[in-house]
Amino acid sequence: MTTTPQARRQLRPTGKLLQEDARRHHRALLLQQLFRDGPASRADLARASGLTRVTVSDLIGELVDTGLLEELGAPATSRVGKPPTLVGLAAESTHIIGIDLSPDDRITGAVLNLAGEVKARHALELAGSKGAHAVALVGRLVGELISMTDRPVLGIGVGSPGVVDARGTVVDAPNLGWTDVPLAKFLREEFDAPVFVANDANTAALGEHTFGDTGDGGLMVLRVGTGVGAGLILEGALLHGHRAAAGEIGHVVVDPDGERCACSRRGCLETLLAVPHLRRRLAAGEPTAVLTGVGEQLGAALAPVVGTLNLHELVLSGPQELLAGPLLEATDRTIRARTMPVIGDELVVRTSTLGDDVVLVGAAVLVLAGQLGVS
């Protein structure tokens, strides 16, 4: 997977700047500019950021010394006089470990560079592991990925199913048998590295927003794997919700007489759409009819959300052979039939341009945001 600076989008900051964080904030401004728009001169960075040239020169010198930035020489065409020296992000200076826990049969991981490019991959079979066994398996995968890079590790990012709080504790992930599992703390102590854990759908939304082919309107990424969840980005900000449970649409009941769900209720959307359930339905029925029926039920469940939030894009993320085609078409058609034309006419319903890498790339964004202030 390759990316270009033009494809990168950044989240609108939502926190308040503390006085003691001014230098870190200024450094993040410069890194954001270079991350989003590509190489630039010190003078251009000063103009774009509003910082003084002295401040920019000082910060750029520090970042070059640490290896995060590199000097690239003069641009191919420059004005009369001494040509400026461009600086850019040194994408290979340090690597990121990204982990995706959303597949139904395995856990996957990758080594990524600062441009979100996958440099190495690795996966371990889940083989029904739950609880402490699943936690140990995540630790094993991280350790094996770290051994696959010879660069310093900037951090570890993890996209996990379920509800994840701001500390990186998995509050509830029924499909993994996790309740109040301090996953970030465990990995931080195990590997002595910064760790960032978030819900897998939120992580996918970050990946799609930052590196995917998204527009400017509201974005929902529906992540379909061992469970079903949604990540929402509205007006440039990731929506967390009360108790960090925004987007848990997989446990909205769509059929009160349906199958028993892992959350103990009956007929949750997850019992229709999660990969294990969907594959079982496909094995028992005619594929096109099954996928169309599930797509219609999904569209009916999502139409109120799309209408309420006036979303511009709905991105389905998961196995392409299941989500593309009849299921996607039925979802799209049903949402348009159930929402006002002013909302449905410009709605984009598609699968992720990042494919199976969307959570891995989003995990890299978690680390970039947490460590460098870029996203």
Short mmCIF file of C-alpha atoms in Angstrom, two decimals:
data_model
loop_
_atom_site.label_atom_id
_atom_site.label_comp_id
_atom_site.label_asym_id
_atom_site.label_seq_id
_atom_site.Cartn_x
_atom_site.Cartn_y
_atom_site.Cartn_z
CA MET A 1 0.00 0.00 0.00
CA THR A 2 1.32 3.43 -0.90
CA THR A 3 0.07 6.79 0.21
CA THR A 4 0.52 10.37 -0.92
CA PRO A 5 0.51 13.52 1.19
CA GLN A 6 -2.64 14.69 -0.65
CA ALA A 7 -4.55 11.65 0.67
CA ARG A 8 -3.97 12.52 4.31
CA ARG A 9 -6.54 14.28 6.41
CA GLN A 10 -6.20 15.41 10.00
CA LEU A 11 -8.66 15.39 12.86
CA ARG A 12 -9.87 18.63 14.38
CA PRO A 13 -8.31 18.96 17.85
CA THR A 14 -10.87 18.85 20.66
CA GLY A 15 -8.74 19.40 23.80
CA LYS A 16 -7.54 22.61 25.43
CA LEU A 17 -3.89 23.63 25.12
CA LEU A 18 -2.09 23.88 28.45
CA GLN A 19 0.65 26.46 28.82
CA GLU A 20 3.33 23.87 29.60
CA ASP A 21 2.45 21.99 26.42
CA ALA A 22 3.18 24.93 24.10
CA ARG A 23 6.42 23.53 22.70
CA ARG A 24 4.86 20.13 22.07
CA HIS A 25 1.91 21.86 20.44
CA HIS A 26 4.15 23.91 18.17
CA ARG A 27 6.12 20.80 17.23
CA ALA A 28 2.85 19.02 16.42
CA LEU A 29 1.75 21.93 14.19
CA LEU A 30 4.88 21.55 12.08
CA LEU A 31 4.64 17.76 11.92
CA GLN A 32 0.96 18.00 10.95
CA GLN A 33 1.83 20.38 8.13
CA LEU A 34 4.57 18.12 6.78
CA PHE A 35 2.48 14.99 7.29
CA ARG A 36 -0.51 16.45 5.43
CA ASP A 37 1.13 18.47 2.63
CA GLY A 38 4.58 16.96 2.18
CA PRO A 39 8.04 18.61 2.21
CA ALA A 40 8.31 22.37 2.79
CA SER A 41 10.89 25.02 3.57
CA ARG A 42 11.30 26.54 7.01
CA ALA A 43 9.93 29.84 5.72
CA ASP A 44 6.85 28.15 4.28
CA LEU A 45 6.28 26.31 7.57
CA ALA A 46 6.52 29.58 9.49
CA ARG A 47 3.95 31.23 7.22
CA ALA A 48 1.55 28.26 7.36
CA SER A 49 1.80 27.72 11.12
CA GLY A 50 1.90 31.34 12.23
CA LEU A 51 5.02 30.64 14.31
CA THR A 52 8.10 32.84 14.18
CA ARG A 53 10.98 31.80 11.92
CA VAL A 54 13.24 31.49 14.95
CA THR A 55 10.81 29.09 16.65
CA VAL A 56 10.38 27.06 13.46
CA SER A 57 14.13 26.87 12.86
CA ASP A 58 14.73 25.74 16.45
CA LEU A 59 12.03 23.05 16.32
CA ILE A 60 13.05 21.79 12.88
CA GLY A 61 16.65 21.50 14.04
CA GLU A 62 15.52 19.44 17.02
CA LEU A 63 13.38 17.16 14.84
CA VAL A 64 16.19 16.67 12.32
CA ASP A 65 18.59 15.79 15.16
CA THR A 66 16.17 13.18 16.50
CA GLY A 67 15.75 11.69 13.03
CA LEU A 68 12.02 12.34 12.62
CA LEU A 69 12.68 14.88 9.85
CA GLU A 70 15.28 14.95 7.12
CA GLU A 71 16.66 17.74 4.94
CA LEU A 72 15.89 17.10 1.27
CA GLY A 73 17.82 19.86 -0.46
CA ALA A 74 16.45 22.61 -2.68
CA PRO A 75 13.23 22.23 -4.72
CA ALA A 76 13.57 21.48 -8.44
CA THR A 77 12.37 25.00 -9.27
CA SER A 78 13.04 27.94 -6.96
CA ARG A 79 13.00 31.69 -7.00
CA VAL A 80 15.94 33.99 -7.69
CA GLY A 81 18.46 34.08 -4.85
CA LYS A 82 19.57 31.45 -2.39
CA PRO A 83 17.28 28.43 -2.78
CA PRO A 84 15.44 27.22 0.33
CA THR A 85 16.15 23.84 1.86
CA LEU A 86 13.16 21.55 2.06
CA VAL A 87 12.50 19.33 5.07
CA GLY A 88 10.22 16.31 5.17
CA LEU A 89 9.08 13.49 7.38
CA ALA A 90 11.69 10.71 7.60
CA ALA A 91 9.18 7.91 7.11
CA GLU A 92 11.65 5.10 7.84
CA SER A 93 13.29 6.69 10.88
CA THR A 94 11.10 4.72 13.24
CA HIS A 95 8.43 2.06 12.89
CA ILE A 96 5.01 1.42 14.39
CA ILE A 97 3.47 -1.88 15.45
CA GLY A 98 -0.19 -2.10 14.45
CA ILE A 99 -2.54 -4.84 15.70
CA ASP A 100 -6.02 -5.73 14.43
CA LEU A 101 -8.13 -7.93 16.73
CA SER A 102 -11.33 -7.73 14.67
CA PRO A 103 -11.06 -10.84 12.39
CA ASP A 104 -13.12 -13.77 13.58
CA ASP A 105 -10.46 -16.48 13.25
CA ARG A 106 -7.08 -14.83 13.84
CA ILE A 107 -5.31 -11.76 15.12
CA THR A 108 -3.27 -9.84 12.60
CA GLY A 109 -0.46 -7.32 12.87
CA ALA A 110 1.99 -5.28 10.83
CA VAL A 111 5.09 -3.18 11.02
CA LEU A 112 4.32 0.23 9.48
CA ASN A 113 6.39 3.30 8.78
CA LEU A 114 5.43 6.90 9.56
CA ALA A 115 3.67 7.22 6.20
CA GLY A 116 1.29 4.41 7.11
CA GLU A 117 2.94 1.96 4.71
CA VAL A 118 3.03 -1.70 5.70
CA LYS A 119 6.61 -3.00 5.82
CA ALA A 120 5.97 -6.47 7.24
CA ARG A 121 2.96 -8.58 8.22
CA HIS A 122 2.27 -11.38 10.66
CA ALA A 123 -0.80 -13.22 11.98
CA LEU A 124 -1.62 -15.85 14.58
CA GLU A 125 -4.61 -18.17 14.57
CA LEU A 126 -7.07 -17.34 17.33
CA ALA A 127 -8.16 -21.00 17.56
CA GLY A 128 -10.99 -20.14 19.93
CA SER A 129 -8.74 -18.37 22.45
CA LYS A 130 -10.59 -16.17 24.91
CA GLY A 131 -9.87 -14.33 28.15
CA ALA A 132 -6.29 -14.52 29.42
CA HIS A 133 -5.28 -16.87 26.60
CA ALA A 134 -6.30 -14.26 24.02
CA VAL A 135 -4.38 -11.56 25.90
CA ALA A 136 -1.26 -13.75 25.90
CA LEU A 137 -1.67 -14.34 22.17
CA VAL A 138 -1.74 -10.57 21.54
CA GLY A 139 1.49 -10.23 23.53
CA ARG A 140 3.10 -12.99 21.50
CA LEU A 141 2.09 -11.33 18.21
CA VAL A 142 3.49 -7.95 19.29
CA GLY A 143 6.78 -9.54 20.34
CA GLU A 144 7.17 -11.38 17.04
CA LEU A 145 6.41 -8.21 15.06
CA ILE A 146 8.97 -6.19 17.01
CA SER A 147 11.58 -8.81 16.07
CA MET A 148 10.74 -8.18 12.39
CA THR A 149 12.05 -4.59 12.36
CA ASP A 150 15.52 -3.17 12.92
CA ARG A 151 14.20 0.35 13.57
CA PRO A 152 13.22 1.93 16.88
CA VAL A 153 9.53 1.38 17.69
CA LEU A 154 7.59 4.63 18.08
CA GLY A 155 4.66 2.85 19.67
CA ILE A 156 2.12 0.05 19.54
CA GLY A 157 -1.43 0.66 18.29
CA VAL A 158 -4.25 -1.84 18.78
CA GLY A 159 -7.76 -1.93 17.34
CA SER A 160 -9.94 -4.17 19.53
CA PRO A 161 -13.59 -5.18 19.29
CA GLY A 162 -15.87 -3.96 22.07
CA VAL A 163 -15.94 -0.91 24.31
CA VAL A 164 -12.49 0.54 25.05
CA ASP A 165 -11.94 3.41 27.48
CA ALA A 166 -9.43 6.26 27.22
CA ARG A 167 -6.84 4.34 29.27
CA GLY A 168 -6.78 1.47 26.79
CA THR A 169 -8.80 -0.88 28.99
CA VAL A 170 -11.17 -3.14 27.08
CA VAL A 171 -14.31 -2.64 29.15
CA ASP A 172 -16.37 -5.25 27.33
CA ALA A 173 -15.55 -7.45 24.33
CA PRO A 174 -17.92 -10.45 24.51
CA ASN A 175 -16.46 -12.27 21.51
CA LEU A 176 -13.01 -12.35 23.13
CA GLY A 177 -14.35 -13.05 26.60
CA TRP A 178 -12.88 -9.78 27.89
CA THR A 179 -14.31 -7.64 30.68
CA ASP A 180 -12.22 -4.77 32.10
CA VAL A 181 -9.01 -6.10 30.54
CA PRO A 182 -6.17 -3.49 30.90
CA LEU A 183 -4.69 -4.36 27.51
CA ALA A 184 -2.66 -1.14 27.08
CA LYS A 185 -1.16 -1.51 30.56
CA PHE A 186 -0.22 -5.15 29.91
CA LEU A 187 1.52 -4.37 26.60
CA ARG A 188 3.20 -1.26 27.98
CA GLU A 189 4.73 -3.21 30.85
CA GLU A 190 5.62 -6.16 28.62
CA PHE A 191 7.44 -4.16 25.93
CA ASP A 192 8.35 -0.84 27.62
CA ALA A 193 6.83 1.13 24.75
CA PRO A 194 3.95 3.61 24.35
CA VAL A 195 0.69 1.73 23.71
CA PHE A 196 -2.62 3.04 22.35
CA VAL A 197 -5.71 0.83 22.30
CA ALA A 198 -9.06 1.83 20.79
CA ASN A 199 -12.22 0.23 19.50
CA ASP A 200 -11.54 -1.43 16.14
CA ALA A 201 -14.29 0.49 14.32
CA ASN A 202 -12.99 3.81 15.67
CA THR A 203 -9.50 2.74 14.64
CA ALA A 204 -10.75 1.90 11.14
CA ALA A 205 -12.46 5.32 10.96
CA LEU A 206 -9.16 7.00 11.81
CA GLY A 207 -7.37 5.01 9.11
CA GLU A 208 -10.00 5.78 6.49
CA HIS A 209 -10.15 9.46 7.46
CA THR A 210 -6.39 9.96 7.45
CA PHE A 211 -5.25 7.77 4.56
CA GLY A 212 -8.43 6.74 2.73
CA ASP A 213 -10.40 8.36 -0.07
CA THR A 214 -12.83 10.34 2.10
CA GLY A 215 -14.72 13.56 1.46
CA ASP A 216 -15.44 16.48 3.76
CA GLY A 217 -18.78 15.42 5.23
CA GLY A 218 -19.67 13.13 8.11
CA LEU A 219 -18.13 9.66 7.90
CA MET A 220 -19.28 6.33 9.34
CA VAL A 221 -17.08 3.27 9.02
CA LEU A 222 -18.96 0.06 9.78
CA ARG A 223 -16.42 -2.60 10.78
CA VAL A 224 -17.56 -6.18 10.21
CA GLY A 225 -15.46 -8.97 11.68
CA THR A 226 -15.87 -11.15 14.73
CA GLY A 227 -18.35 -8.48 15.80
CA VAL A 228 -19.97 -5.40 14.28
CA GLY A 229 -19.27 -1.81 15.29
CA ALA A 230 -19.17 1.67 13.81
CA GLY A 231 -16.69 4.52 13.98
CA LEU A 232 -18.03 8.04 13.41
CA ILE A 233 -16.14 11.19 12.42
CA LEU A 234 -18.27 14.32 12.48
CA GLU A 235 -16.96 17.77 11.50
CA GLY A 236 -13.40 16.45 11.70
CA ALA A 237 -13.68 14.93 15.20
CA LEU A 238 -13.93 11.29 16.25
CA LEU A 239 -17.15 10.69 18.19
CA HIS A 240 -16.55 8.78 21.44
CA GLY A 241 -19.91 9.17 23.19
CA HIS A 242 -20.86 8.60 26.80
CA ARG A 243 -18.64 5.90 28.39
CA ALA A 244 -16.76 5.57 25.06
CA ALA A 245 -19.53 3.41 23.60
CA ALA A 246 -20.49 5.48 20.53
CA GLY A 247 -20.90 3.29 17.46
CA GLU A 248 -21.88 0.06 19.26
CA ILE A 249 -24.58 -0.53 16.67
CA GLY A 250 -23.79 -4.25 16.51
CA HIS A 251 -25.77 -4.73 19.70
CA VAL A 252 -28.89 -2.91 18.54
CA VAL A 253 -31.71 -5.46 18.39
CA VAL A 254 -33.12 -5.84 14.86
CA ASP A 255 -35.03 -9.11 15.39
CA PRO A 256 -36.37 -9.75 18.93
CA ASP A 257 -37.02 -13.40 18.00
CA GLY A 258 -33.61 -13.91 16.44
CA GLU A 259 -30.48 -15.78 17.51
CA ARG A 260 -28.93 -15.42 20.93
CA CYS A 261 -26.07 -12.89 20.79
CA ALA A 262 -22.76 -13.01 22.68
CA CYS A 263 -24.08 -10.05 24.73
CA SER A 264 -26.91 -12.39 25.97
CA ARG A 265 -29.78 -10.67 24.12
CA ARG A 266 -31.57 -11.97 21.03
CA GLY A 267 -31.51 -10.67 17.48
CA CYS A 268 -28.72 -8.10 17.65
CA LEU A 269 -27.48 -6.80 14.30
CA GLU A 270 -24.28 -8.73 15.03
CA THR A 271 -26.16 -12.05 14.81
CA LEU A 272 -26.95 -11.22 11.18
CA LEU A 273 -23.84 -9.44 9.99
CA ALA A 274 -20.80 -10.58 11.98
CA VAL A 275 -18.60 -12.78 9.78
CA PRO A 276 -19.15 -16.12 11.57
CA HIS A 277 -22.95 -15.66 11.54
CA LEU A 278 -23.02 -14.42 7.95
CA ARG A 279 -20.92 -17.33 6.67
CA ARG A 280 -23.22 -19.78 8.42
CA ARG A 281 -26.27 -18.19 6.80
CA LEU A 282 -24.60 -18.33 3.40
CA ALA A 283 -23.85 -22.02 3.83
CA ALA A 284 -27.53 -22.70 4.55
CA GLY A 285 -29.17 -20.56 1.86
CA GLU A 286 -28.92 -19.05 -1.63
CA PRO A 287 -26.04 -16.52 -1.46
CA THR A 288 -27.61 -13.60 -3.35
CA ALA A 289 -30.87 -13.86 -1.43
CA VAL A 290 -29.06 -14.12 1.92
CA LEU A 291 -26.78 -11.15 1.24
CA THR A 292 -29.63 -9.03 -0.11
CA GLY A 293 -31.79 -9.78 2.92
CA VAL A 294 -29.02 -8.93 5.38
CA GLY A 295 -28.25 -5.75 3.42
CA GLU A 296 -31.89 -4.67 3.64
CA GLN A 297 -31.95 -5.22 7.39
CA LEU A 298 -28.64 -3.36 7.75
CA GLY A 299 -29.97 -0.45 5.69
CA ALA A 300 -33.10 -0.29 7.84
CA ALA A 301 -30.97 -0.17 11.00
CA LEU A 302 -28.61 2.49 9.62
CA ALA A 303 -31.14 4.80 7.94
CA PRO A 304 -32.11 6.60 11.17
CA VAL A 305 -28.43 7.16 11.99
CA VAL A 306 -27.62 8.45 8.51
CA GLY A 307 -30.66 10.72 8.58
CA THR A 308 -30.09 12.02 12.10
CA LEU A 309 -26.42 12.84 11.53
CA ASN A 310 -26.73 13.79 7.84
CA LEU A 311 -23.76 11.58 7.00
CA HIS A 312 -22.00 11.97 3.68
CA GLU A 313 -20.20 8.63 3.57
CA LEU A 314 -20.92 5.13 4.83
CA VAL A 315 -17.94 2.81 4.46
CA LEU A 316 -18.30 -0.95 4.97
CA SER A 317 -15.06 -2.50 6.18
CA GLY A 318 -14.49 -6.25 6.33
CA PRO A 319 -14.28 -9.25 3.97
CA GLN A 320 -14.82 -7.87 0.46
CA GLU A 321 -16.32 -11.11 -0.82
CA LEU A 322 -19.13 -10.73 1.72
CA LEU A 323 -19.72 -6.98 1.84
CA ALA A 324 -19.31 -5.90 -1.78
CA GLY A 325 -22.02 -6.75 -4.29
CA PRO A 326 -25.58 -7.66 -3.22
CA LEU A 327 -25.16 -6.73 0.47
CA LEU A 328 -23.70 -3.29 -0.30
CA GLU A 329 -26.28 -2.61 -3.02
CA ALA A 330 -29.21 -3.58 -0.79
CA THR A 331 -27.87 -1.47 2.08
CA ASP A 332 -27.47 1.55 -0.20
CA ARG A 333 -30.91 1.13 -1.76
CA THR A 334 -32.69 0.69 1.59
CA ILE A 335 -31.05 3.74 3.20
CA ARG A 336 -32.01 5.95 0.25
CA ALA A 337 -35.59 4.67 0.36
CA ARG A 338 -35.86 5.52 4.07
CA THR A 339 -34.22 8.96 4.20
CA MET A 340 -35.03 12.38 2.75
CA PRO A 341 -33.72 13.01 -0.78
CA VAL A 342 -31.62 15.92 0.50
CA ILE A 343 -29.74 13.37 2.64
CA GLY A 344 -29.81 10.27 0.43
CA ASP A 345 -29.06 11.91 -2.93
CA GLU A 346 -25.43 12.71 -2.13
CA LEU A 347 -24.77 9.82 0.23
CA VAL A 348 -21.77 7.68 -0.73
CA VAL A 349 -22.01 4.01 0.28
CA ARG A 350 -18.86 2.03 -0.48
CA THR A 351 -16.32 -0.44 0.83
CA SER A 352 -13.00 0.72 2.28
CA THR A 353 -10.27 1.75 -0.14
CA LEU A 354 -7.75 0.42 2.39
CA GLY A 355 -9.20 -3.08 2.32
CA ASP A 356 -8.00 -5.47 5.01
CA ASP A 357 -5.38 -2.94 6.15
CA VAL A 358 -7.82 -0.31 7.40
CA VAL A 359 -7.53 -1.19 11.11
CA LEU A 360 -3.76 -1.70 10.89
CA VAL A 361 -3.34 1.71 9.26
CA GLY A 362 -5.71 3.22 11.81
CA ALA A 363 -3.61 1.69 14.61
CA ALA A 364 -0.62 3.55 13.16
CA VAL A 365 -2.69 6.75 13.27
CA LEU A 366 -3.36 6.13 16.98
CA VAL A 367 0.38 6.10 17.59
CA LEU A 368 1.10 9.06 15.29
CA ALA A 369 -1.53 11.11 17.12
CA GLY A 370 -0.42 10.03 20.57
CA GLN A 371 3.32 10.37 20.05
CA LEU A 372 3.72 13.09 17.44
CA GLY A 373 0.41 14.93 17.54
CA VAL A 374 -0.37 14.12 13.91
CA SER A 375 -3.59 12.57 12.65
#
